Short mmCIF file of C-alpha atoms and ligand atoms in Angstrom, two decimals:
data_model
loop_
_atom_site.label_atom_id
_atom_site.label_comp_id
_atom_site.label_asym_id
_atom_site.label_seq_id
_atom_site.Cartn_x
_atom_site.Cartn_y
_atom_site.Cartn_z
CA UNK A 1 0.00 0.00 0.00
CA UNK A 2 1.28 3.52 -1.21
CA UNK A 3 2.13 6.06 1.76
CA UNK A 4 -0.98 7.97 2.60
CA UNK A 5 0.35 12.20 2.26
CA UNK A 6 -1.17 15.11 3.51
CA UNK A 7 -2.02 17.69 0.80
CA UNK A 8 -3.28 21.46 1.26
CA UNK A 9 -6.14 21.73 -1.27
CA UNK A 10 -7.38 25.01 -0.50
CA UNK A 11 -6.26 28.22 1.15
CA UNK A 12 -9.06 30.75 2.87
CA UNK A 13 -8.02 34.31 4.65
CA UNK A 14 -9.87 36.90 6.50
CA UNK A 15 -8.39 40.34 7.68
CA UNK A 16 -10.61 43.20 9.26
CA UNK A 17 -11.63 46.01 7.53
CA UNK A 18 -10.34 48.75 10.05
CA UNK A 19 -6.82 49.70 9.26
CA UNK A 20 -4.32 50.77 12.09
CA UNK A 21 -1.72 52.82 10.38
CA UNK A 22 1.32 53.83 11.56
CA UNK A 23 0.29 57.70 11.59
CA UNK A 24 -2.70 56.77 13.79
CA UNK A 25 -0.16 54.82 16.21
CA UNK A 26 2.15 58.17 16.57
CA UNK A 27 -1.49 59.82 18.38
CA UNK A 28 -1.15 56.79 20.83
CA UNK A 29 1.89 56.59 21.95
CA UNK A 30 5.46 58.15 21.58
CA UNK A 31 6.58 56.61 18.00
CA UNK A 32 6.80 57.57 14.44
CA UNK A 33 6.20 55.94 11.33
CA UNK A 34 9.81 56.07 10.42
CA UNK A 35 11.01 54.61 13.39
CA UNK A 36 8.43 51.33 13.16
CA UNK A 37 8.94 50.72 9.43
CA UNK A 38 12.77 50.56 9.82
CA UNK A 39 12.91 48.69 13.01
CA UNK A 40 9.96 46.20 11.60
CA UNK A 41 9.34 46.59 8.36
CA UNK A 42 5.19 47.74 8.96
CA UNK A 43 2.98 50.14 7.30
CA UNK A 44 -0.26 49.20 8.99
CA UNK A 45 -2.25 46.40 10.25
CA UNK A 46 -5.91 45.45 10.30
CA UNK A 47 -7.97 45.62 13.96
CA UNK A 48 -11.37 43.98 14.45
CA UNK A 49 -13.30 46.68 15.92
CA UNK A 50 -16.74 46.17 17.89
CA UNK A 51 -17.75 44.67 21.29
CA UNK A 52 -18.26 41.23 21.60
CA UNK A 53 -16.67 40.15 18.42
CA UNK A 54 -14.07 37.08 19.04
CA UNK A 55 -11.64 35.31 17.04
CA UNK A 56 -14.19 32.74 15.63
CA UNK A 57 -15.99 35.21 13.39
CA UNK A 58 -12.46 35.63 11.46
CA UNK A 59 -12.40 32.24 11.02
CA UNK A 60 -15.52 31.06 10.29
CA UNK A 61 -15.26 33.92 7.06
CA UNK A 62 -11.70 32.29 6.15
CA UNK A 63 -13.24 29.13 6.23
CA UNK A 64 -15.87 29.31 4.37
CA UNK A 65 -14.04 30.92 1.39
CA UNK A 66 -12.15 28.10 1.38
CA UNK A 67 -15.03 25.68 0.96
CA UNK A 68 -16.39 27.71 -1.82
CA UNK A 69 -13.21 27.44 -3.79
CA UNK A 70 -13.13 23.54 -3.22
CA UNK A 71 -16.69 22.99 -3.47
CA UNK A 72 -17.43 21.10 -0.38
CA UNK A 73 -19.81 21.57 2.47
CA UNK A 74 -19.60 21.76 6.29
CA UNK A 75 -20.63 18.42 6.82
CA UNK A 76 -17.99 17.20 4.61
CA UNK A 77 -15.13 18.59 7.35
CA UNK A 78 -14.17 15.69 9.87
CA UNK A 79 -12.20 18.16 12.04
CA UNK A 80 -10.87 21.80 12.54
CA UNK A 81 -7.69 22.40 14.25
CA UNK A 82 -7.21 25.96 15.25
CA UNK A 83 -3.84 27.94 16.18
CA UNK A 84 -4.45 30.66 18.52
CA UNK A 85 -3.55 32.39 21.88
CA UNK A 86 -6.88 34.35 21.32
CA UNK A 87 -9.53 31.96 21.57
CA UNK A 88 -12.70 33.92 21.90
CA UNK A 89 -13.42 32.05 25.92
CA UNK A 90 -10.77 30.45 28.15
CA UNK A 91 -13.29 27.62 27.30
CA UNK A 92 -14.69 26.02 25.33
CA UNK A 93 -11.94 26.20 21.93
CA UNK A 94 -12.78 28.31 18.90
CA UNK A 95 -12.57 25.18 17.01
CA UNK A 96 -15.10 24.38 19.08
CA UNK A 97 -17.41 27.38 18.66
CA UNK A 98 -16.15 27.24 14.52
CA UNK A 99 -17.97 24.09 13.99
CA UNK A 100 -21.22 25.10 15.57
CA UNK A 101 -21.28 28.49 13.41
CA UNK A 102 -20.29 26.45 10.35
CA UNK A 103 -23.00 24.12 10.76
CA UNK A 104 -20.05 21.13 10.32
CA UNK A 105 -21.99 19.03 12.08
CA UNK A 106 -19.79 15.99 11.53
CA UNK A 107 -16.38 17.72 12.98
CA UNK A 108 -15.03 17.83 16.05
CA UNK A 109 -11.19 19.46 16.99
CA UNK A 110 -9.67 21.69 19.26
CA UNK A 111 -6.92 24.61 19.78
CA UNK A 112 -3.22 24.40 20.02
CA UNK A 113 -1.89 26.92 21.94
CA UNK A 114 1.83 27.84 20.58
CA UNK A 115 1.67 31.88 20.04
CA UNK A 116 3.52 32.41 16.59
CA UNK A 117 3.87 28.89 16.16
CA UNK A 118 0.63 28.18 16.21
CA UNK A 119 -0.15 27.40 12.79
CA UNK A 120 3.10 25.29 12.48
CA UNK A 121 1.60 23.04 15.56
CA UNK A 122 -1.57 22.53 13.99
CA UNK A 123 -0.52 21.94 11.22
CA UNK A 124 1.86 18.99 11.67
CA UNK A 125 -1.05 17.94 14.29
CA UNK A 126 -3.52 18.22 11.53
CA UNK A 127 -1.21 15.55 8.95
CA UNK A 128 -1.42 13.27 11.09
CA UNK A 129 -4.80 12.41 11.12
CA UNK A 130 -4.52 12.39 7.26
CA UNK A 131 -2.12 10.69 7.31
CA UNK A 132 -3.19 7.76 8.89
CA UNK A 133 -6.08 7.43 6.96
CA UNK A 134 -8.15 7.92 9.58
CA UNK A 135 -9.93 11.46 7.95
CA UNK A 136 -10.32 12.49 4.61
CA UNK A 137 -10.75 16.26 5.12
CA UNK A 138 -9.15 18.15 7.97
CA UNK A 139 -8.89 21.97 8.04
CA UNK A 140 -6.34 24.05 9.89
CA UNK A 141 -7.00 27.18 11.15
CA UNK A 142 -4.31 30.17 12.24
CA UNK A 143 -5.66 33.16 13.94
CA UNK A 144 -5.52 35.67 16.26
CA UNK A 145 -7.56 38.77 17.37
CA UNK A 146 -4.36 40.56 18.56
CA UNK A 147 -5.98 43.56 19.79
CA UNK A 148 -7.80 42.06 22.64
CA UNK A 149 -4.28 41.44 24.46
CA UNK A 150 -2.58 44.25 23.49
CA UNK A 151 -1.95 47.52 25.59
CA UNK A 152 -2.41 50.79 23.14
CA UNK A 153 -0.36 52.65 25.86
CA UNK A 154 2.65 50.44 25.61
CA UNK A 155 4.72 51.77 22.07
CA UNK A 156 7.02 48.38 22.12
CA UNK A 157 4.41 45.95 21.60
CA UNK A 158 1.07 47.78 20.07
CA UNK A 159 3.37 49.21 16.97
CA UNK A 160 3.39 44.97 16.34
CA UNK A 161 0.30 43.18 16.31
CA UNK A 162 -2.81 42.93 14.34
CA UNK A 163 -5.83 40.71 13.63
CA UNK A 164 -6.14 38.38 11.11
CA UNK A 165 -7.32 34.44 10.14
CA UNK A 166 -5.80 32.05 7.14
CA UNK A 167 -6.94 28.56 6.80
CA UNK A 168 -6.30 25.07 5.19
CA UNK A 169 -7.67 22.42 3.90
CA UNK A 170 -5.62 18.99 3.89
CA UNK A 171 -6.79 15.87 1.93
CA UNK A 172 -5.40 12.49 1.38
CA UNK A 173 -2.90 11.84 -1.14
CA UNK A 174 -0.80 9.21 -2.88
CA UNK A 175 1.40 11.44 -4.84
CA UNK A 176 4.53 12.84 -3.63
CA UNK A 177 3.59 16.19 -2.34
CA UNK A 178 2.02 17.77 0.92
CA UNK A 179 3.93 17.83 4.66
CA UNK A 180 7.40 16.18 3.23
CA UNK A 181 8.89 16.96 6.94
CA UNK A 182 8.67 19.06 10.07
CA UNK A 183 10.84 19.98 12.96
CA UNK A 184 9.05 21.50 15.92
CA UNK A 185 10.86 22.99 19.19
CA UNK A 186 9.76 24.50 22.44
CA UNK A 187 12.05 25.95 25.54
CA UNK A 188 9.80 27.15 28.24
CA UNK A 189 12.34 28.83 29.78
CA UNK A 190 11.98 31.62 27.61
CA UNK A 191 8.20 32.19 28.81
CA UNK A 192 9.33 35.53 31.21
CA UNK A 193 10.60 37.52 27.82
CA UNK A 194 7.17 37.16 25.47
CA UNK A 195 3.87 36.14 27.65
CA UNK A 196 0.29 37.47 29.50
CA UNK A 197 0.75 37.12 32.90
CA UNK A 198 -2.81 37.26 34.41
CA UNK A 199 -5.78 35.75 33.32
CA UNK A 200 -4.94 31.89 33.54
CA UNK A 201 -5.03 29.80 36.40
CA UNK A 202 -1.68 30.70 38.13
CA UNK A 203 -3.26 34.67 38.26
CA UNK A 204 -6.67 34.96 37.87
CA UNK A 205 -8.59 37.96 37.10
CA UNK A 206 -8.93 40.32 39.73
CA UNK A 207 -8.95 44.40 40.57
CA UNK A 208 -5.38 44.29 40.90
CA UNK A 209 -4.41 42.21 37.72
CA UNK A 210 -6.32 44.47 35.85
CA UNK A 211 -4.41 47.87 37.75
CA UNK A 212 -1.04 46.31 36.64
CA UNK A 213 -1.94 46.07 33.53
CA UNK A 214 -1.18 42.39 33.30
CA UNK A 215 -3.86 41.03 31.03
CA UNK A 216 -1.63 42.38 27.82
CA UNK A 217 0.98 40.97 26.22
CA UNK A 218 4.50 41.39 27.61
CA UNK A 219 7.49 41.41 25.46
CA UNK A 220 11.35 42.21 25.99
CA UNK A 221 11.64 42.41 22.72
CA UNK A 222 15.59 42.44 22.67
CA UNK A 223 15.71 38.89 23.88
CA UNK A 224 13.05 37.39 21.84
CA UNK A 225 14.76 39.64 19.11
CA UNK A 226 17.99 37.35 18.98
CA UNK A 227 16.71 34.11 20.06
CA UNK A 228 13.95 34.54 16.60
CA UNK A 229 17.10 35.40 14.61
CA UNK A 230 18.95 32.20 15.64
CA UNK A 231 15.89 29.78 16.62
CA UNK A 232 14.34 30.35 12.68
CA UNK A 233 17.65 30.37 10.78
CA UNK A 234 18.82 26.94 12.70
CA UNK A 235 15.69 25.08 12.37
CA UNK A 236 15.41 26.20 8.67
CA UNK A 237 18.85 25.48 8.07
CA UNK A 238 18.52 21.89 9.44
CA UNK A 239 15.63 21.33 7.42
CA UNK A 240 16.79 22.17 4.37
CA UNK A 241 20.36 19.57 5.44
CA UNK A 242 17.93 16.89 6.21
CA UNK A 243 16.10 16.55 3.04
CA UNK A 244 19.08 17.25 1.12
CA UNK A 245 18.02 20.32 -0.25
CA UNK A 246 19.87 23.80 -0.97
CA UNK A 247 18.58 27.53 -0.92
CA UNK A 248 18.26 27.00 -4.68
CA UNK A 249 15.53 24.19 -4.42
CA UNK A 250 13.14 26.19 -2.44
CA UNK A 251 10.70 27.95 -4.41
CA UNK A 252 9.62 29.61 -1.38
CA UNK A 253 9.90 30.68 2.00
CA UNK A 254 7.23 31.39 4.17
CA UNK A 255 8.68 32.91 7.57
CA UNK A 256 6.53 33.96 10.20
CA UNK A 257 5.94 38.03 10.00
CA UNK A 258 7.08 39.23 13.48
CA UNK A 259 10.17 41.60 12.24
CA UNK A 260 11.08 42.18 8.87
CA UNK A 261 14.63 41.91 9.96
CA UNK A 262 14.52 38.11 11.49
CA UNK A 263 12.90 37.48 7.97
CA UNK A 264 15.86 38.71 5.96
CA UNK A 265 18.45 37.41 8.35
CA UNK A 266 16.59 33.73 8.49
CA UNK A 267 16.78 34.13 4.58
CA UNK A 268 20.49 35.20 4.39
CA UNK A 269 21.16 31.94 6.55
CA UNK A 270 19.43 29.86 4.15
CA UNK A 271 21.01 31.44 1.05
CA UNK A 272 17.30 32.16 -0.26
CA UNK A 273 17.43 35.26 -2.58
CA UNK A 274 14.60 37.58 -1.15
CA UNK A 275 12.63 37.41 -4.24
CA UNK A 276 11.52 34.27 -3.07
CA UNK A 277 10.63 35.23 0.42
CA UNK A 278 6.77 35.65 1.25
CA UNK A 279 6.27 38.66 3.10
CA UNK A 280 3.08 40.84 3.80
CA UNK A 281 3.96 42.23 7.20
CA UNK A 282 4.08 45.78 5.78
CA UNK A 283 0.24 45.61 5.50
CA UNK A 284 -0.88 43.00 8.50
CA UNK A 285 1.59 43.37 11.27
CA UNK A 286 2.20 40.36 13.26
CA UNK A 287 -1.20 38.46 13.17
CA UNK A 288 0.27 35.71 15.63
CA UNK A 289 -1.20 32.45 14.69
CA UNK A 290 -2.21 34.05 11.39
CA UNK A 291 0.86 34.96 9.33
CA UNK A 292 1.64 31.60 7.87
CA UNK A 293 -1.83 30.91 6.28
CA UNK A 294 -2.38 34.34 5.16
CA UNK A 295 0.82 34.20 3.51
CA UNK A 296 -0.34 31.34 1.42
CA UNK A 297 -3.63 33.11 0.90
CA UNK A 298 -1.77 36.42 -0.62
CA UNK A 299 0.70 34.24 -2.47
CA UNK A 300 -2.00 31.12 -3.71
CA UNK A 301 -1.97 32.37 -7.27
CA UNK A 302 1.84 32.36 -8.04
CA UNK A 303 2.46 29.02 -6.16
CA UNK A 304 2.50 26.26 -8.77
CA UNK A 305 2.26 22.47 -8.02
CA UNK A 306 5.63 20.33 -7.30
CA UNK A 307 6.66 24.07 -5.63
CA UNK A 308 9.02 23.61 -1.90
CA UNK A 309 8.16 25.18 0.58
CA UNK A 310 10.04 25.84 3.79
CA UNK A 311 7.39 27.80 6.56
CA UNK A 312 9.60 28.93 9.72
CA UNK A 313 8.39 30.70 13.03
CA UNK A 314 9.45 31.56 16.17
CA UNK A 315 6.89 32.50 18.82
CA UNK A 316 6.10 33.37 22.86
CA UNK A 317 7.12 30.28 24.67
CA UNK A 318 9.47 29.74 23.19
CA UNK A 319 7.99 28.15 20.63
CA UNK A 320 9.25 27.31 16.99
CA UNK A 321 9.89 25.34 14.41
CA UNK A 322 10.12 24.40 10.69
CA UNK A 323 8.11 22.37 8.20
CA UNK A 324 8.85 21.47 4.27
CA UNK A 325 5.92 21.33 2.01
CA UNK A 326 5.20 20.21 -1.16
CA UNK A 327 2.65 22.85 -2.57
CA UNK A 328 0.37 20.22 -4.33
CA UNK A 329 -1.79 21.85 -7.09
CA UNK A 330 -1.74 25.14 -9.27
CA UNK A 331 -4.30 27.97 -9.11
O1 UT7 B 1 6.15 37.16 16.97
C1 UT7 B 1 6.53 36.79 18.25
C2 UT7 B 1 7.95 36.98 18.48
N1 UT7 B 1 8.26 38.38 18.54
C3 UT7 B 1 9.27 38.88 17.86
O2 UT7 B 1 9.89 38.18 17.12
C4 UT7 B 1 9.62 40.33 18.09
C5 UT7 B 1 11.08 40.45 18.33
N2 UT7 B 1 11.52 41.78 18.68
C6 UT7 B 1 11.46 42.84 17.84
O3 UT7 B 1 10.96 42.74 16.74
C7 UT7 B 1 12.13 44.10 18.27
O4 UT7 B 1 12.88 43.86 19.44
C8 UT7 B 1 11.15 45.29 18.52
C9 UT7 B 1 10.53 45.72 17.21
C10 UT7 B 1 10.08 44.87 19.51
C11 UT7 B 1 11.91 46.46 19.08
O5 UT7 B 1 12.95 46.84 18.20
P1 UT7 B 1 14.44 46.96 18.72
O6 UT7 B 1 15.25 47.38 17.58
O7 UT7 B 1 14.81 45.68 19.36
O8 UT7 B 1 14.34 48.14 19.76
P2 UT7 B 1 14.76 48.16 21.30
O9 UT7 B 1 13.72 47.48 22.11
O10 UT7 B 1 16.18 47.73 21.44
O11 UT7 B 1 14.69 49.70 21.57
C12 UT7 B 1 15.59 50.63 20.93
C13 UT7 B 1 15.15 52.03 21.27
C14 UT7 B 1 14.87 52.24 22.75
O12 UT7 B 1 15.23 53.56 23.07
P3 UT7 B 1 16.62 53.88 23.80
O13 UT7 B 1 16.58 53.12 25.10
O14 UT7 B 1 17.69 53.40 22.87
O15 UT7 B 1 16.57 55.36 23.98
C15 UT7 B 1 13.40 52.10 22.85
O16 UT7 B 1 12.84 52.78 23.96
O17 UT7 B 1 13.91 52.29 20.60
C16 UT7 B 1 12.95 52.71 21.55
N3 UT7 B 1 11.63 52.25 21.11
C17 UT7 B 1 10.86 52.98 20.29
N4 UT7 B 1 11.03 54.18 19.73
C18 UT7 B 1 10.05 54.63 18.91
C19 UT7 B 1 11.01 51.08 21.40
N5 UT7 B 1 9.82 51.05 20.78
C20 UT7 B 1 9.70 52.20 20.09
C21 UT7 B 1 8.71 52.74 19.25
N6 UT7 B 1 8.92 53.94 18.69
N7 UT7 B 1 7.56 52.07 18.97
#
């Protein structure tokens, strides 16, 4: 019997219409749109505006654009896997609460919690069920609604983030192509540099979590500066060594979009010339969970079947990894 591979069929993205630019940032706080698109490389990023409006609602839309391109309908979906630090309730999961708005009656799944590595997690998660033939149509979901952890006071972190949702599908396959190979890391000794201290079960909500601000994202970014530099470029690097592959084999590389300067330098590493680098951070920020697939959803049209892939990221945790795909059909 012929391996069983796990193939992306179909690519779905959702950003909010509300743009955050850089000029509106400088009324915030004490920046300027010089400084943040030299030290990262953004213009603007999208913000989901409105009370009561969660992370599900992004993906549910990037779903179902997906299942209008392939053609299928929610009760076709055997599960939903969904990369996020943002779910819209510390329970139950957005995948969860994705089904029920889907009407996909005959899924089940559940988060992954991984902050920029999110997607990466779920996805070589995801494979595996395809893989073993137990499912037939499994979709993978990256998002984040940014904005509801971040502190519009603090000018290190809320020049950053933004809100967005990209999402998968993966079918069955006997050809070559799909999830050729992953490498996935995690050190949680890197937690006090990138994390939200209150609101879990070690510091719960109360008054004084909420005077000390600690229900937004903290970030030294120095620290998680250098370790992203060297954690993407190794685990890129040893990708590539282990399948045997160069920079010039790789069609493309899809690195998380947290700095536009660990992109280049993971690139340089690889010796990947930057026309072949997805990037899109100029216009979403860093959309967490939500970089990767939304980078295949602005690049679906120019990928071509038989096309490698290498997607990299490095995320709160620490959390990171790399994974070599075979983009399996043309657009
Ligand atoms: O996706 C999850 C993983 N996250 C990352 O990968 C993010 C990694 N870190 C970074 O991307 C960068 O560290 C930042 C973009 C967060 C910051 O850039 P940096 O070049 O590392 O700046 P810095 O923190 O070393 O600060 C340099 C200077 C400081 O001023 P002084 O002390 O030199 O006077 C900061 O106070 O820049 C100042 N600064 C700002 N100035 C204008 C920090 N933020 C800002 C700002 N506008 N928004």
């Amino acid at each position: 019997m012929k391996k069983i591979n796990a193939i992306i069929t179909a690519v779905g993205g959702y950003v909010p219409d509300y743009v955050l630019s850089n000029k509106e940032l400088e009324k915030l706080v004490d920046t300027t749109d010089e400084w943040i698109q030299t030290r990262t490389g953004i213009k603007e990023r999208r913000i989901l505006k409105g009370e009561g409006r969660g992370v599900s609602e992004m993906c549910v839309e990037a779903v179902k654009q997906l299942l209008e391109k392939r053609k299928i309908s929610p009760e076709e979906i055997d599960m939903i896997i969904v990369g996020t630090i943002t779910s819209d309730y510390t329970f139950p999961s957005a995948s969860n609460l994705i089904c029920d708005m889907l009407g996909a009656k005959n899924a089940w799944g559940y988060d992954v919690s991984a902050a920029c590595s999110g997607f990466l997690y779920s996805l070589a998660t995801a494979a595996q069920f395809i893989e073993t033939g137990r499912y037939k149509k499994v979709i993978v979901v990256g998002a984040d609604k940014m904005s509801s952890i971040i502190d519009y006071t603090d000018r290190s972190t809320c020049i950053i983030f933004g809100d967005g949702a990209g999402a998968v599908l993966l079918e069955p396959s006997e050809e070559q192509l799909g999830i050729r190979d992953f490498i996935l890391r995690s050190d949680g000794a890197g937690r006090k540099y990138l994390f939200q201290k209150a609101g879990g079960s070690r510091y719960p909500a109360s008054i004084e979590t909420v005077e000390r601000r600690e229900h937004f994202v903290f970030q030294d970014g120095q620290p998680v500066f250098k370790a992203a530099v060297k954690g993407m470029a190794d685990v890129s690097a040893e990708i590539l060594e282990r399948n045997k592959l160069t920079g010039n084999d790789v069609a493309w590389l899809v690195p998380h979009q947290a700095n536009k300067r660990i992109i280049d330098a993971t690139a340089e590493r690889m010796g990947v010339s930057s026309e072949k680098v997805m990037m899109n951070i100029e216009r979403y920020g860093n959309t967490t969970a939500g970089t990767i697939p939304l980078l295949l959803w602005d690049y679906e049209k120019r990928l071509k079947k038989g096309d490698n892939l290498i997607i990299s990221a490095f995320g709160g945790g620490f959390t990171w990894g790399s994974i070599f795909l075979k983009w399996a059909y043309n657009s």
